[in-house]
Amino acid sequence: MHALYAIKTVYRDMHVYEFVHTGDSEPAKGGKPVDYSEKLDEAIARLHDEGRYRTFIDIERKNGHFPHAVWTRPDGTQRDITVWCGNDYLGMGQHPVVLEAMHEAIDAAGAGSGGTRNISGTTVYHKRLEAELADLHGKEAALIFTSAYIANDATLSTLPKLFPGLIIYSDALNHASMIEGVRRNGGAKRIFRHNDVEHLRELLEADDPKAPKLIAFESVYSMDGDFGPIEAICDLADEFGALTYIDEVHAVGMYGPRGAGVAERDRLMHRLDIINGTLAKAYGVMGGYIAASAKMCDAIRSYAPGFIFTTSLPPAVAAGAAASVAHLKRDQELRDAHQTQAKILKTRLKGLGLPIIDHGSHIVPVIVGDPVHTKKLSDMLLENFGIYVQPINFPTVPRGTERLRFTPSPVHGPDEMDTLVQAMDELWSHCALNRAELAG
Ligand code: PLP
């Protein structure tokens, strides 16, 4: 059987196609050289064996009633639940200001954007959102992507094209999207121990002082809820002539007087070269972005395949996100209510003697320390109490630190909090008894 392949290369910004005949390729007829179905079975079985196979809980969110939702069990029956593990941290996914902006944009501009940013997909909504974000972070420009995952991956994988020989220093607990961007860029990388500025210093000292460098880290690490040492990292960056790249995905909307994140709260925003954020968590919509100098955004815009070769966000999504960002620049009350909720939940769970990780952020992880127990607790909370909190297991967190990660929000009322605390009290005692039995 003959096959014709088109090989695409990019030469001086031109796409060049080369058509190649492969001659005979085996097998000619009947049967495939690889049993693809078996390979898929093996891959899935590996996950089951390691206890890492993920099942998705089927939920229907109820606009106007967050955090309430309806869970559809695998057999089709339903149960009312309260979501305690969502990342719509402030309930902006149902905020009237956001919904109104989205409805208006749909009525005015229709559903999709109709193209990539370069080819007919840049609208007034995209431009407005970028201006809103640049203003939020006090930067000259911002660039929106279809998600923060893509923003991290596309930006970090593109930077070595702009700065040949770039060495990226990446925190060991950086999000998968940053790891992927750093890994794919083909440049040099150094991993420093989580939040360990002394280790980062050692790595910086060991490299050529003239080499271009960039330090990539997060402001709030989402699994433990701890903060990155922003100021110390900026000091090192100054000392070693490195650029700084911060992921504020779990902070934007929630920290700082206008919701620009922890760097804003700590008055350090001006010391960060590239700030990454999401529009999908505290802002309640979807999309991601970077904010940086006009030159940096222009270069990423021009070189990053993850920005160039994909359809831009629907106008209504951009409009909703812009409305949410604009609203949260002013709504300090909501931010305060969020922090208060997190403090109350932590205090109450600590009062029960539960092992909480508390770094003073809005994330409330309860360490269970065993994947089977964690899953069991999560299942019982859902089935018996209508409380939905997803178990968090390896590889998302290290083995032995499996946990339930609660995300209290201003839309969780006192009754929901009471139900959760009582349920945890009951189940934790039950779990402790079971463990004692196992140990005995
Ligand atoms: N960065 C961090 C630290 C995250 O936790 C996540 C998602 O959970 C992302 C980036 C990706 O954000 P998005 O959902 O907008 O793709």
PDB file of C-alpha atoms and ligand atoms in Angstrom, residues 87 146-150 152 174-175 177-178 218 220 222 247 249-250 276-281 286-288, ligand 1:
ATOM      1  CA  ASN A  87     -12.774  26.416  42.157  1.00  0.00           C
ATOM      2  CA  THR A 146      -8.151  29.654  25.931  1.00  0.00           C
ATOM      3  CA  SER A 147      -7.084  28.606  29.454  1.00  0.00           C
ATOM      4  CA  ALA A 148      -4.388  29.294  32.014  1.00  0.00           C
ATOM      5  CA  TYR A 149      -3.040  25.836  31.238  1.00  0.00           C
ATOM      6  CA  ILE A 150      -2.461  26.902  27.654  1.00  0.00           C
ATOM      7  CA  ASN A 152       1.513  28.614  30.932  1.00  0.00           C
ATOM      8  CA  ASN A 174       4.749  23.928  39.916  1.00  0.00           C
ATOM      9  CA  HIS A 175       1.514  23.040  38.154  1.00  0.00           C
ATOM     10  CA  SER A 177       0.970  23.223  32.746  1.00  0.00           C
ATOM     11  CA  MET A 178       4.213  24.953  33.752  1.00  0.00           C
ATOM     12  CA  GLU A 218       3.314  30.131  41.905  1.00  0.00           C
ATOM     13  CA  VAL A 220      -0.597  30.047  46.001  1.00  0.00           C
ATOM     14  CA  SER A 222      -3.362  24.819  45.293  1.00  0.00           C
ATOM     15  CA  ASP A 247       1.335  31.775  38.259  1.00  0.00           C
ATOM     16  CA  VAL A 249      -4.139  31.198  39.144  1.00  0.00           C
ATOM     17  CA  HIS A 250      -5.270  30.445  42.712  1.00  0.00           C
ATOM     18  CA  ASN A 276      -0.174  34.347  34.658  1.00  0.00           C
ATOM     19  CA  GLY A 277      -3.793  34.072  35.746  1.00  0.00           C
ATOM     20  CA  THR A 278      -7.037  32.264  35.041  1.00  0.00           C
ATOM     21  CA  LEU A 279     -10.519  33.547  34.298  1.00  0.00           C
ATOM     22  CA  ALA A 280     -12.017  30.183  35.241  1.00  0.00           C
ATOM     23  CA  LYS A 281     -11.672  30.045  39.011  1.00  0.00           C
ATOM     24  CA  MET A 286     -13.141  30.508  31.422  1.00  0.00           C
ATOM     25  CA  GLY A 287      -9.832  31.403  29.793  1.00  0.00           C
ATOM     26  CA  GLY A 288      -6.326  32.284  30.900  1.00  0.00           C
TER      27      GLY A 288
HETATM   28  N1  PLP B   1      -2.038  26.872  37.103  1.00  0.00           N
HETATM   29  C1  PLP B   1      -2.410  26.282  38.257  1.00  0.00           C
HETATM   30  C2  PLP B   1      -1.540  26.454  39.460  1.00  0.00           C
HETATM   31  C3  PLP B   1      -3.584  25.517  38.326  1.00  0.00           C
HETATM   32  O1  PLP B   1      -3.935  24.909  39.462  1.00  0.00           O
HETATM   33  C4  PLP B   1      -4.390  25.386  37.156  1.00  0.00           C
HETATM   34  C5  PLP B   1      -5.648  24.600  37.164  1.00  0.00           C
HETATM   35  O2  PLP B   1      -6.105  24.071  38.117  1.00  0.00           O
HETATM   36  C6  PLP B   1      -3.964  26.027  35.989  1.00  0.00           C
HETATM   37  C7  PLP B   1      -2.793  26.757  35.991  1.00  0.00           C
HETATM   38  C8  PLP B   1      -4.789  25.945  34.744  1.00  0.00           C
HETATM   39  O3  PLP B   1      -5.877  26.814  34.836  1.00  0.00           O
HETATM   40  P1  PLP B   1      -7.085  26.704  33.792  1.00  0.00           P
HETATM   41  O4  PLP B   1      -8.132  25.899  34.469  1.00  0.00           O
HETATM   42  O5  PLP B   1      -7.495  28.092  33.480  1.00  0.00           O
HETATM   43  O6  PLP B   1      -6.526  26.008  32.591  1.00  0.00           O
END
